[in-house]
mmCIF file of C-alpha atoms in Angstrom:
data_model
loop_
_atom_site.group_PDB
_atom_site.id
_atom_site.type_symbol
_atom_site.label_atom_id
_atom_site.label_comp_id
_atom_site.label_asym_id
_atom_site.label_seq_id
_atom_site.Cartn_x
_atom_site.Cartn_y
_atom_site.Cartn_z
ATOM 1 C CA MET A 1 -50.987 129.757 193.785
ATOM 2 C CA ILE A 2 -50.421 131.919 190.720
ATOM 3 C CA ASP A 3 -46.865 131.334 189.503
ATOM 4 C CA GLY A 4 -46.830 133.004 186.094
ATOM 5 C CA ALA A 5 -48.809 134.526 183.246
ATOM 6 C CA HIS A 6 -49.872 133.132 179.872
ATOM 7 C CA VAL A 7 -50.294 135.771 177.175
ATOM 8 C CA VAL A 8 -52.087 135.154 173.869
ATOM 9 C CA LEU A 9 -51.262 137.296 170.826
ATOM 10 C CA SER A 10 -53.851 137.295 168.050
ATOM 11 C CA SER A 11 -52.239 137.282 164.607
ATOM 12 C CA ARG A 12 -53.219 137.083 160.951
ATOM 13 C CA ASP A 13 -49.812 135.514 160.239
ATOM 14 C CA PRO A 14 -48.966 133.406 163.285
ATOM 15 C CA GLU A 15 -45.982 131.637 161.731
ATOM 16 C CA ALA A 16 -44.289 134.950 160.903
ATOM 17 C CA ASP A 17 -45.011 136.389 164.344
ATOM 18 C CA ARG A 18 -43.730 133.256 166.085
ATOM 19 C CA ALA A 19 -40.520 133.513 164.054
ATOM 20 C CA PHE A 20 -40.277 137.184 165.055
ATOM 21 C CA LEU A 21 -40.537 136.377 168.763
ATOM 22 C CA ARG A 22 -37.916 133.652 168.366
ATOM 23 C CA ASP A 23 -35.412 135.212 165.953
ATOM 24 C CA VAL A 24 -35.717 138.964 166.553
ATOM 25 C CA LEU A 25 -36.712 139.278 170.208
ATOM 26 C CA GLY A 26 -34.697 136.191 171.164
ATOM 27 C CA LEU A 27 -37.424 134.552 173.263
ATOM 28 C CA GLN A 28 -36.881 130.894 174.114
ATOM 29 C CA GLY A 29 -39.772 128.576 173.275
ATOM 30 C CA VAL A 30 -40.966 124.992 173.120
ATOM 31 C CA ASP A 31 -43.087 123.209 170.531
ATOM 32 C CA ALA A 32 -46.406 122.358 172.165
ATOM 33 C CA GLY A 33 -47.499 120.347 169.116
ATOM 34 C CA ASP A 34 -49.188 121.132 165.800
ATOM 35 C CA GLY A 35 -46.912 124.130 165.269
ATOM 36 C CA TRP A 36 -47.899 125.872 168.502
ATOM 37 C CA LEU A 37 -44.777 127.489 169.970
ATOM 38 C CA ILE A 38 -45.005 128.611 173.587
ATOM 39 C CA PHE A 39 -42.455 131.286 174.499
ATOM 40 C CA ALA A 40 -41.003 132.007 177.912
ATOM 41 C CA LEU A 41 -41.148 135.558 179.224
ATOM 42 C CA PRO A 42 -39.150 137.266 181.975
ATOM 43 C CA PRO A 43 -41.018 138.185 185.199
ATOM 44 C CA ALA A 44 -44.528 139.466 184.486
ATOM 45 C CA GLU A 45 -46.543 142.192 186.198
ATOM 46 C CA VAL A 46 -50.249 143.029 186.233
ATOM 47 C CA ALA A 47 -51.542 146.580 186.684
ATOM 48 C CA VAL A 48 -55.198 147.664 186.879
ATOM 49 C CA HIS A 49 -55.955 150.914 185.043
ATOM 50 C CA PRO A 50 -59.238 152.859 185.129
ATOM 51 C CA SER A 51 -61.227 152.306 181.928
ATOM 52 C CA GLU A 52 -64.765 152.414 180.551
ATOM 53 C CA ARG A 53 -64.310 148.796 179.379
ATOM 54 C CA ASN A 54 -63.525 145.643 181.304
ATOM 55 C CA ASP A 55 -62.179 143.665 178.333
ATOM 56 C CA ALA A 56 -59.657 146.127 176.851
ATOM 57 C CA HIS A 57 -56.472 144.481 178.075
ATOM 58 C CA GLU A 58 -53.049 145.471 176.761
ATOM 59 C CA LEU A 59 -49.679 143.743 176.533
ATOM 60 C CA TYR A 60 -46.305 145.429 176.937
ATOM 61 C CA LEU A 61 -42.941 143.717 177.035
ATOM 62 C CA MET A 62 -40.405 145.318 179.357
ATOM 63 C CA CYS A 63 -36.716 145.978 178.725
ATOM 64 C CA ASP A 64 -33.931 147.737 180.586
ATOM 65 C CA ASP A 65 -32.835 150.011 177.697
ATOM 66 C CA VAL A 66 -35.606 150.720 175.213
ATOM 67 C CA ARG A 67 -33.557 153.138 173.090
ATOM 68 C CA ALA A 68 -30.833 150.526 172.582
ATOM 69 C CA GLY A 69 -33.548 148.016 171.750
ATOM 70 C CA VAL A 70 -35.102 150.303 169.135
ATOM 71 C CA ALA A 71 -31.693 150.829 167.509
ATOM 72 C CA ALA A 72 -31.041 147.076 167.375
ATOM 73 C CA TRP A 73 -34.514 146.227 166.055
ATOM 74 C CA ALA A 74 -34.475 149.021 163.486
ATOM 75 C CA ALA A 75 -31.130 147.714 162.208
ATOM 76 C CA ARG A 76 -32.917 144.422 161.523
ATOM 77 C CA GLY A 77 -35.687 146.137 159.583
ATOM 78 C CA VAL A 78 -38.298 146.248 162.351
ATOM 79 C CA ALA A 79 -40.616 149.267 162.252
ATOM 80 C CA CYS A 80 -40.516 151.004 165.645
ATOM 81 C CA ASP A 81 -42.383 154.083 166.845
ATOM 82 C CA PRO A 82 -40.310 156.971 168.255
ATOM 83 C CA VAL A 83 -39.585 156.457 171.945
ATOM 84 C CA GLN A 84 -42.037 158.357 174.154
ATOM 85 C CA ASP A 85 -41.243 159.527 177.690
ATOM 86 C CA LEU A 86 -44.482 158.994 179.615
ATOM 87 C CA GLY A 87 -43.114 159.710 183.066
ATOM 88 C CA TRP A 88 -43.698 156.201 184.376
ATOM 89 C CA GLY A 89 -41.455 154.824 181.641
ATOM 90 C CA LEU A 90 -40.094 155.050 178.100
ATOM 91 C CA LEU A 91 -42.376 153.466 175.509
ATOM 92 C CA THR A 92 -42.196 152.345 171.890
ATOM 93 C CA ARG A 93 -44.361 150.081 169.750
ATOM 94 C CA LEU A 94 -43.137 147.514 167.248
ATOM 95 C CA THR A 95 -44.970 146.401 164.135
ATOM 96 C CA LEU A 96 -45.078 142.612 163.933
ATOM 97 C CA PRO A 97 -44.749 140.770 160.603
ATOM 98 C CA GLY A 98 -48.428 139.812 160.868
ATOM 99 C CA GLY A 99 -49.390 143.483 161.108
ATOM 100 C CA GLY A 100 -50.076 143.555 164.838
ATOM 101 C CA ARG A 101 -48.609 146.054 167.266
ATOM 102 C CA LEU A 102 -46.553 145.219 170.333
ATOM 103 C CA GLY A 103 -45.667 147.702 173.065
ATOM 104 C CA VAL A 104 -42.200 147.654 174.641
ATOM 105 C CA TYR A 105 -41.300 149.908 177.531
ATOM 106 C CA GLN A 106 -38.549 150.671 180.000
ATOM 107 C CA PRO A 107 -40.235 151.100 183.395
ATOM 108 C CA ARG A 108 -39.298 153.743 185.939
ATOM 109 C CA HIS A 109 -41.845 152.641 188.531
ATOM 110 C CA ALA A 110 -41.115 150.358 191.462
ATOM 111 C CA ARG A 111 -40.938 146.681 190.463
ATOM 112 C CA PRO A 112 -42.643 143.961 192.512
ATOM 113 C CA ALA A 113 -40.636 140.998 193.739
ATOM 114 C CA PRO A 114 -41.213 137.740 191.816
ATOM 115 C CA ILE A 115 -43.868 135.446 193.263
ATOM 116 C CA ALA A 116 -42.406 132.942 195.692
ATOM 117 C CA GLY A 117 -42.080 129.578 194.010
ATOM 118 C CA ALA A 118 -41.721 131.014 190.519
ATOM 119 C CA ALA A 119 -39.150 129.439 188.237
ATOM 120 C CA PRO A 120 -35.636 129.974 189.664
ATOM 121 C CA GLY A 121 -33.451 132.303 187.676
ATOM 122 C CA ALA A 122 -36.376 134.053 185.999
ATOM 123 C CA ALA A 123 -35.287 137.439 187.318
ATOM 124 C CA GLY A 124 -31.557 136.726 187.097
ATOM 125 C CA ASP A 125 -29.900 133.884 188.980
ATOM 126 C CA PRO A 126 -27.559 135.216 191.717
ATOM 127 C CA GLU A 127 -25.817 131.850 192.003
ATOM 128 C CA ALA A 128 -25.182 131.713 188.260
ATOM 129 C CA GLN A 129 -23.947 135.304 188.331
ATOM 130 C CA GLU A 130 -21.561 134.446 191.144
ATOM 131 C CA ARG A 131 -20.246 131.413 189.255
ATOM 132 C CA LEU A 132 -19.581 133.562 186.194
ATOM 133 C CA TRP A 133 -17.899 136.236 188.298
ATOM 134 C CA ARG A 134 -15.625 133.753 190.088
ATOM 135 C CA GLN A 135 -14.231 132.554 186.756
ATOM 136 C CA PHE A 136 -14.179 135.925 184.978
ATOM 137 C CA GLY A 137 -12.540 137.504 188.026
ATOM 138 C CA ALA A 138 -9.995 134.668 188.135
ATOM 139 C CA ALA A 139 -8.956 135.432 184.545
ATOM 140 C CA ILE A 140 -8.514 139.109 185.437
ATOM 141 C CA ASP A 141 -6.542 138.144 188.548
ATOM 142 C CA MET A 142 -4.196 135.996 186.443
ATOM 143 C CA LEU A 143 -3.637 139.049 184.267
ATOM 144 C CA ALA A 144 -2.914 141.125 187.384
ATOM 145 C CA ASN A 145 -0.414 138.541 188.615
ATOM 146 C CA ALA A 146 1.415 138.625 185.278
ATOM 147 C CA VAL A 147 1.675 142.417 185.502
ATOM 148 C CA ALA A 148 3.022 142.246 189.050
ATOM 149 C CA ALA A 149 5.581 139.554 188.143
ATOM 150 C CA CYS A 150 7.002 141.295 185.086
ATOM 151 C CA PRO A 151 10.509 142.744 185.631
ATOM 152 C CA GLU A 152 10.934 146.351 184.547
ATOM 153 C CA PRO A 153 13.401 145.627 181.688
ATOM 154 C CA LEU A 154 10.895 143.230 180.134
ATOM 155 C CA TRP A 155 7.924 145.517 180.770
ATOM 156 C CA GLY A 156 9.205 148.376 178.621
ATOM 157 C CA ASP A 157 11.278 146.400 176.093
ATOM 158 C CA ARG A 158 10.133 147.828 172.754
ATOM 159 C CA THR A 159 12.370 145.466 170.774
ATOM 160 C CA ARG A 160 10.345 142.433 171.846
ATOM 161 C CA GLN A 161 7.287 141.470 169.828
ATOM 162 C CA PRO A 162 4.694 141.391 171.171
ATOM 163 C CA GLU A 163 5.553 144.073 173.724
ATOM 164 C CA PHE A 164 4.579 142.974 177.225
ATOM 165 C CA TRP A 165 3.077 146.279 178.372
ATOM 166 C CA TYR A 166 1.092 146.622 175.154
ATOM 167 C CA LEU A 167 -0.494 143.182 175.480
ATOM 168 C CA VAL A 168 -1.642 144.192 178.956
ATOM 169 C CA TYR A 169 -3.073 147.470 177.658
ATOM 170 C CA HIS A 170 -4.776 145.802 174.687
ATOM 171 C CA THR A 171 -6.446 143.264 176.979
ATOM 172 C CA LEU A 172 -7.672 145.893 179.437
ATOM 173 C CA PHE A 173 -8.938 148.220 176.707
ATOM 174 C CA TRP A 174 -11.116 145.517 175.174
ATOM 175 C CA LEU A 175 -12.250 144.251 178.561
ATOM 176 C CA ASP A 176 -13.509 147.779 179.243
ATOM 177 C CA LEU A 177 -15.070 148.245 175.804
ATOM 178 C CA TYR A 178 -16.866 144.882 175.727
ATOM 179 C CA LEU A 179 -18.282 145.562 179.190
ATOM 180 C CA SER A 180 -19.660 148.819 177.754
ATOM 181 C CA GLY A 181 -21.471 146.836 175.061
ATOM 182 C CA ALA A 182 -20.719 149.057 172.057
ATOM 183 C CA VAL A 183 -18.026 151.184 170.451
ATOM 184 C CA ALA A 184 -20.433 154.123 170.141
ATOM 185 C CA GLY A 185 -20.168 156.332 173.204
ATOM 186 C CA PHE A 186 -17.249 154.402 174.704
ATOM 187 C CA ALA A 187 -14.374 156.364 176.239
ATOM 188 C CA PRO A 188 -11.632 154.793 178.372
ATOM 189 C CA PRO A 189 -10.470 156.612 181.514
ATOM 190 C CA GLU A 190 -7.516 158.996 181.251
ATOM 191 C CA PRO A 191 -4.725 158.837 180.227
ATOM 192 C CA PHE A 192 -5.906 156.215 177.732
ATOM 193 C CA THR A 193 -7.313 157.065 174.321
ATOM 194 C CA LEU A 194 -9.214 155.429 171.471
ATOM 195 C CA ASP A 195 -6.034 154.754 169.455
ATOM 196 C CA GLU A 196 -6.636 151.028 169.935
ATOM 197 C CA LEU A 197 -9.569 151.349 167.518
ATOM 198 C CA ASP A 198 -7.426 152.809 164.733
ATOM 199 C CA PRO A 199 -7.695 150.501 161.697
ATOM 200 C CA LYS A 200 -3.980 151.016 160.987
ATOM 201 C CA GLY A 201 -3.081 149.349 164.269
ATOM 202 C CA LEU A 202 -1.412 152.386 165.822
ATOM 203 C CA LYS A 203 0.059 151.862 169.278
ATOM 204 C CA PRO A 204 0.138 154.462 172.055
ATOM 205 C CA GLU A 205 2.909 157.034 171.754
ATOM 206 C CA ARG A 206 4.506 155.964 175.031
ATOM 207 C CA VAL A 207 4.854 152.925 177.240
ATOM 208 C CA TYR A 208 2.179 152.962 179.925
ATOM 209 C CA ALA A 209 3.615 152.443 183.400
ATOM 210 C CA LYS A 210 2.719 149.469 185.547
ATOM 211 C CA HIS A 211 0.844 151.587 188.064
ATOM 212 C CA GLU A 212 -1.260 153.121 185.268
ATOM 213 C CA LEU A 213 -2.304 149.760 183.890
ATOM 214 C CA MET A 214 -2.873 148.274 187.337
ATOM 215 C CA ALA A 215 -5.265 151.158 188.012
ATOM 216 C CA TYR A 216 -6.994 150.402 184.696
ATOM 217 C CA LEU A 217 -7.155 146.730 185.662
ATOM 218 C CA ARG A 218 -8.886 147.575 188.953
ATOM 219 C CA HIS A 219 -11.308 149.779 187.010
ATOM 220 C CA GLY A 220 -12.117 146.911 184.635
ATOM 221 C CA ARG A 221 -12.410 144.364 187.428
ATOM 222 C CA GLU A 222 -14.896 146.453 189.385
ATOM 223 C CA LYS A 223 -16.834 147.256 186.197
ATOM 224 C CA CYS A 224 -16.961 143.557 185.322
ATOM 225 C CA ARG A 225 -18.251 142.502 188.723
ATOM 226 C CA ALA A 226 -20.910 145.235 188.660
ATOM 227 C CA ALA A 227 -21.991 144.337 185.106
ATOM 228 C CA ILE A 228 -22.439 140.667 185.972
ATOM 229 C CA ALA A 229 -24.371 141.511 189.143
ATOM 230 C CA ALA A 230 -26.652 143.882 187.198
ATOM 231 C CA SER A 231 -27.317 141.454 184.336
ATOM 232 C CA THR A 232 -30.920 140.437 183.692
ATOM 233 C CA PRO A 233 -32.579 137.990 181.304
ATOM 234 C CA ALA A 234 -33.341 140.941 179.030
ATOM 235 C CA SER A 235 -29.789 142.306 179.072
ATOM 236 C CA THR A 236 -28.246 138.899 178.341
ATOM 237 C CA ARG A 237 -30.497 138.548 175.271
ATOM 238 C CA ARG A 238 -29.803 142.038 173.919
ATOM 239 C CA ARG A 239 -27.727 141.979 170.722
ATOM 240 C CA HIS A 240 -24.324 143.709 170.511
ATOM 241 C CA ALA A 241 -22.622 144.359 167.169
ATOM 242 C CA PHE A 242 -18.870 144.729 166.641
ATOM 243 C CA GLY A 243 -16.638 144.635 163.595
ATOM 244 C CA TRP A 244 -16.144 140.883 163.981
ATOM 245 C CA GLY A 245 -19.834 140.003 164.374
ATOM 246 C CA GLU A 246 -22.941 140.182 166.557
ATOM 247 C CA VAL A 247 -23.568 138.375 169.850
ATOM 248 C CA SER A 248 -26.008 138.427 172.735
ATOM 249 C CA GLY A 249 -25.080 140.083 176.015
ATOM 250 C CA GLY A 250 -24.735 136.677 177.648
ATOM 251 C CA GLU A 251 -22.356 135.391 174.995
ATOM 252 C CA LEU A 252 -20.402 138.663 175.108
ATOM 253 C CA PHE A 253 -19.520 137.982 178.763
ATOM 254 C CA LEU A 254 -18.043 134.618 177.721
ATOM 255 C CA TYR A 255 -16.275 136.073 174.672
ATOM 256 C CA ASN A 256 -14.745 138.784 176.864
ATOM 257 C CA LEU A 257 -13.646 136.259 179.488
ATOM 258 C CA ARG A 258 -11.959 134.101 176.843
ATOM 259 C CA HIS A 259 -10.165 137.141 175.408
ATOM 260 C CA VAL A 260 -8.786 138.078 178.836
ATOM 261 C CA GLN A 261 -7.686 134.508 179.584
ATOM 262 C CA HIS A 262 -6.103 134.144 176.130
ATOM 263 C CA HIS A 263 -3.809 137.113 176.678
ATOM 264 C CA ALA A 264 -3.181 136.267 180.338
ATOM 265 C CA GLY A 265 -1.872 132.901 179.132
ATOM 266 C CA GLN A 266 0.225 134.634 176.475
ATOM 267 C CA LEU A 267 1.787 136.914 179.106
ATOM 268 C CA HIS A 268 2.532 133.958 181.374
ATOM 269 C CA LEU A 269 4.288 132.241 178.453
ATOM 270 C CA ILE A 270 6.438 135.343 177.850
ATOM 271 C CA LEU A 271 7.368 135.397 181.547
ATOM 272 C CA ARG A 272 8.337 131.726 181.421
ATOM 273 C CA GLN A 273 10.500 132.272 178.341
ATOM 274 C CA ALA A 274 12.180 135.413 179.714
ATOM 275 C CA THR A 275 12.516 134.643 183.437
ATOM 276 C CA ASP A 276 11.882 130.882 183.737
ATOM 277 C CA SER A 277 9.155 131.686 186.272
ATOM 278 C CA THR A 278 5.424 132.429 186.228
ATOM 279 C CA PRO A 279 2.735 133.144 188.821
ATOM 280 C CA GLY A 280 0.535 130.233 189.764
ATOM 281 C CA TRP A 281 -2.908 129.293 188.521
ATOM 282 C CA VAL A 282 -5.885 131.221 189.926
ATOM 283 C CA GLY A 283 -8.880 128.928 190.341
ATOM 284 C CA ARG A 284 -11.385 131.524 191.507
ATOM 285 C CA ALA A 285 -11.542 135.301 191.771
ATOM 286 C CA LYS A 286 -9.944 136.790 194.843
ATOM 287 C CA GLU A 287 -12.278 138.222 197.448
ATOM 288 C CA ASP A 288 -11.062 141.815 197.382
ATOM 289 C CA VAL A 289 -12.355 144.254 194.780
ATOM 290 C CA GLY A 290 -8.933 145.668 193.981
ATOM 291 C CA GLY A 291 -7.588 142.469 192.505
ATOM 292 C CA ARG A 292 -4.556 142.559 194.771
#
């Protein structure tokens, strides 16, 4: 039974093109000996097009956001054609270091299911996604429990540093932004603003109420669960740049989780110091979507 595809790229500079596939496109590979690197691809498709020739085969790599890909590749000095809308998908072509051309497109057509027996996880591993969600959701639920346990005098105490309410807001803002993948185009839901991005470290003009931040928490929780469920091999390899550095989409999930858990732990410490009581440990995400 056919269980995959092996694609051969002809190149005048194979070492440079292999480095490009590895370092720029982020493809994982193995050394097959004598310098031959074999790279893994996400699920492959074969389409038969009418043609006057029977040997004019073409290769296109697929991605889920070709415009974002072009922006990321161009930032790394890769020559990319303008994105074309061809109806069946959005298409660009990259120029490889060896001078060859490689098509990349974002399909709009129906996608076939992977062949039974193909490598597990090739199209996104639901079990791995669920494991990630259970732990990411647990961190968000610990944050929710800290919000619920905070007495009102402590919540709005502006003499305490750090301010409890502000730590909650800061955590939720960055949870939301990191799930969006980029600062450009990001806008939090009302009544929140982009003040958190101010380089001077300006805080909101007023204390946000518990119910406002609990609503924001539910928004972030649902967005997080949806983002994990929608993740693909391509999206987890896509590069995301922030002021502190650049990471893949897969690593950004983990970075975001650690940031939420860091501040959830900080809030639990403040509760222990102020009230001698904290909510318990959450081992896995709660079942309900609201985080209640």
